[in-house]
XYZ file of C-alpha atoms in Angstrom:
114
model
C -0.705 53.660 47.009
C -2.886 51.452 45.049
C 0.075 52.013 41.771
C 2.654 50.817 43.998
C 1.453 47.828 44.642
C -0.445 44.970 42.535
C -4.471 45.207 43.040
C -4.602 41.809 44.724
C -2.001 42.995 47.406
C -4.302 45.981 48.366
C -6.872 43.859 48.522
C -5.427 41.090 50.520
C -3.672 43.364 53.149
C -6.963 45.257 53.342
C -8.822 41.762 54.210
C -6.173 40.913 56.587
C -5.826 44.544 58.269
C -9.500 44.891 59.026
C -9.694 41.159 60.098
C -6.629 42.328 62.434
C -8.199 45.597 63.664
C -11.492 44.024 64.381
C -9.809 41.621 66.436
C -8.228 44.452 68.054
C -11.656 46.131 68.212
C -12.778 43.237 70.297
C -10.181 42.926 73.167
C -10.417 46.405 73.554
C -14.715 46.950 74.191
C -14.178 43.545 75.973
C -12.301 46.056 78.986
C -15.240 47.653 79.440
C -17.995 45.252 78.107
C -19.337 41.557 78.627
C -19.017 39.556 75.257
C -22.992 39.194 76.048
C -23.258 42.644 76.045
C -25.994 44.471 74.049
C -24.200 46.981 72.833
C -24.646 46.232 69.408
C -20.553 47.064 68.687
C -19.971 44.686 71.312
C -22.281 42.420 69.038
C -20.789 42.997 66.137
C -17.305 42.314 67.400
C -18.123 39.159 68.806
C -19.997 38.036 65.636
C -17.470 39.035 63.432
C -14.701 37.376 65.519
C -16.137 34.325 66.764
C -15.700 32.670 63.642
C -11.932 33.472 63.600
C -11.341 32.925 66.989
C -12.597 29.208 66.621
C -10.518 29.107 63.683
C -7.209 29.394 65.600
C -8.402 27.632 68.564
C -6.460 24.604 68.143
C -3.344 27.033 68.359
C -4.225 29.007 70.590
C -2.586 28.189 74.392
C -4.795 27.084 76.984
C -3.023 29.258 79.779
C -4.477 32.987 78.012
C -7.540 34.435 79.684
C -10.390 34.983 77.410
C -9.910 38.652 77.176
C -6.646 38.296 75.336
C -7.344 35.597 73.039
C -8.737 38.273 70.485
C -4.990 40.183 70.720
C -3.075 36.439 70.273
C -4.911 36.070 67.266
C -4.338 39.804 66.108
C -0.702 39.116 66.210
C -0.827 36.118 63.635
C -2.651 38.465 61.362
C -0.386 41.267 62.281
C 2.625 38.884 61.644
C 1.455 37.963 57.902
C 0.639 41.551 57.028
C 4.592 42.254 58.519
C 6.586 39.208 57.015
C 4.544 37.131 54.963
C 3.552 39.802 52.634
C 6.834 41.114 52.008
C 8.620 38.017 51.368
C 5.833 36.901 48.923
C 5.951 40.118 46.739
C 10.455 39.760 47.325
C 10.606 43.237 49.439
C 13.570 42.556 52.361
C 11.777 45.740 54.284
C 9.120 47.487 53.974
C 9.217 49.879 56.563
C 6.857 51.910 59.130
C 3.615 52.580 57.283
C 4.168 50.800 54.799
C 0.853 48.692 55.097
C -1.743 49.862 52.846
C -4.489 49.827 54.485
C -2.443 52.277 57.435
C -0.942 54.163 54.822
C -4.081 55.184 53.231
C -6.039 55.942 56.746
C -2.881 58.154 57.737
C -2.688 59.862 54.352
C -6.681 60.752 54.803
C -5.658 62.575 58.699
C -2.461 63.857 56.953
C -4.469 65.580 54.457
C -7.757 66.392 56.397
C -5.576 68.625 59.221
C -3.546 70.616 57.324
């Protein structure tokens, strides 16, 4: 994957894709757990989120529980990895997959259950 694409693509989609996946991270232990849980995942979540999530505030609507803040802002990142990328490096599509850091993670199952 990484001669496909230019190194500072990788990089960037990796930065966004774990900033995305965190978020994710977070909405989902926040089913189960308190955000002043201490569970330290729960912890980490919140610390590594908290700083986005204030970040976005001023877009974020008012109406949206607390709960699914986290997955709001996991769709703006989710939405630049999707369209923003593509049209910056002049791709029209670039399909199911075809995100780098999801491409790599399934080619690592792909090849570990054969």
């Amino acid at each position: 994957m990484i001669f496909i694409h230019p190194l500072w693509v990788i990089v960037v989609d990796y930065v966004l894709g774990v900033v995305m996946w965190t978020l994710i991270g977070r909405a989902a232990m926040n089913l189960f757990l308190r955000e002043d849980s201490e569970f330290f995942f729960m912890r980490f979540f919140v610390r590594a989120t908290d700083p986005i999530l204030r970040f976005f505030k001023p877009v974020t609507p008012a109406f949206l529980v607390d709960p699914l803040v986290p997955l709001y802002v996991a769709w703006f990142f989710f939405m630049i990895r999707f369209y923003l990328m593509p049209w910056l490096l002049g791709y029209s599509v670039m399909g199911m997959l075809s995100f780098p850091l999801e491409s790599d993670i399934a080619q690592f199952l792909y090849g570990m259950f054969r």
